[in-house]
Amino acid sequence: MNHIDEARTIVQDAARHISEQTHDFTPEIGIILGSGLGHLADSVKDPFILPYSQIPGFPDTTVFGHAGRLVLGVLNGRKVILMQGRFHAYEGHSMAVLRRPVEVMDVLGVKKMIVTAATGSANLSLEAGDLLAVTDHLNLSHNSPLRGLHPTQYQGPIYSPRLTQRAIEVAAKIGIPLKKGVYGYVSGPNFETPAEVRMIRKLGGDVVGMSTVPEALTAVYRGIEVLGITYVSNLGSGLSPTPLTHDDIDKTMSIIKPKVVRLLTEIVGIL
Ligand code: HPA
């Protein structure tokens, strides 16, 4: 078996296992939760909860305190599959592993995906706590999750302008400010240097983070429409007058969390 067939078999096995465990539940919207947003899963009605350790082909843990489970059920009237905890390149996972959850979502029937993430700011006009719809990205990792797959000639937008527009309308309706911005993707795990943040700003990046891009590229490759939502958990390196602490991030996250959870819940209803 070549590596593409091998990976396809792993994805199909995982999807079959999930279908068996959920009595053939067919999610329409996939949501990848960024750090701190785990409790959105508490709003899912009649949830099926599957720890990654029980899903064939999924690494069983994610880094540093991420829960690592799939939650399937109904959120604001829509059938969803949530990833609580995700896989990052900086954990050393292969591209096949980074793609896998999104490929599994595709096999299960997901048509739209919301990918969320905490980021640092690069744009000087952003503040900790700001929410942004991702309009595009800079892949500064010099690697693609599609490596090893058949080349694609796709040149269109990765983040659906249609879904982005809907998200912006919903945010305005419920009074949650939602800006737009370009996501600079770095592979981490180290934060950027101040010079790198300046570079990202010069290249047109508004925020910087270590996720989102592998999942979004995979989704579009598989024909899933993508909405990207990010929240600034901290100012980027070199932009803060005082050194960044865990407390700063915790404080910002406690303000952001309820807003993002409310926004995502509303967005799911109209997607
Ligand atoms: N840099 C990279 N990734 C991040 C940051 C940051 O400042 N904040 C949250 N994720």
XYZ file of C-alpha atoms and ligand atoms in Angstrom, residues 35 117-121 183-184 186 189-192 197 208-211 231-237 244 249, ligand 1:
37
model
C -7.185 27.131 23.870
C -7.372 29.933 17.860
C -5.685 32.210 20.333
C -3.129 34.528 18.765
C -0.613 37.222 19.574
C -1.040 40.601 17.901
C -3.181 35.189 10.368
C 0.577 34.672 10.363
C 4.477 29.927 12.679
C 6.596 25.994 19.964
C 8.652 29.056 20.821
C 7.000 32.423 20.564
C 8.379 34.726 17.892
C 6.680 40.062 14.806
C 0.406 35.363 14.845
C -0.353 31.825 15.963
C 0.664 28.177 15.822
C -2.457 26.436 14.527
C -8.898 36.045 19.554
C -5.893 38.043 20.671
C -4.772 36.460 23.928
C -1.683 38.669 24.174
C 0.231 41.397 22.399
C 2.920 39.989 20.110
C 6.578 39.849 21.171
C 4.212 38.661 29.162
C -3.082 35.688 29.361
N 2.574 33.889 19.258
C 2.294 32.705 18.707
N 1.226 31.988 19.024
C 0.406 32.470 19.971
C 0.639 33.698 20.600
C 1.799 34.451 20.227
O 2.065 35.563 20.736
N -0.367 33.889 21.482
C -1.189 32.791 21.384
N -0.718 31.941 20.465
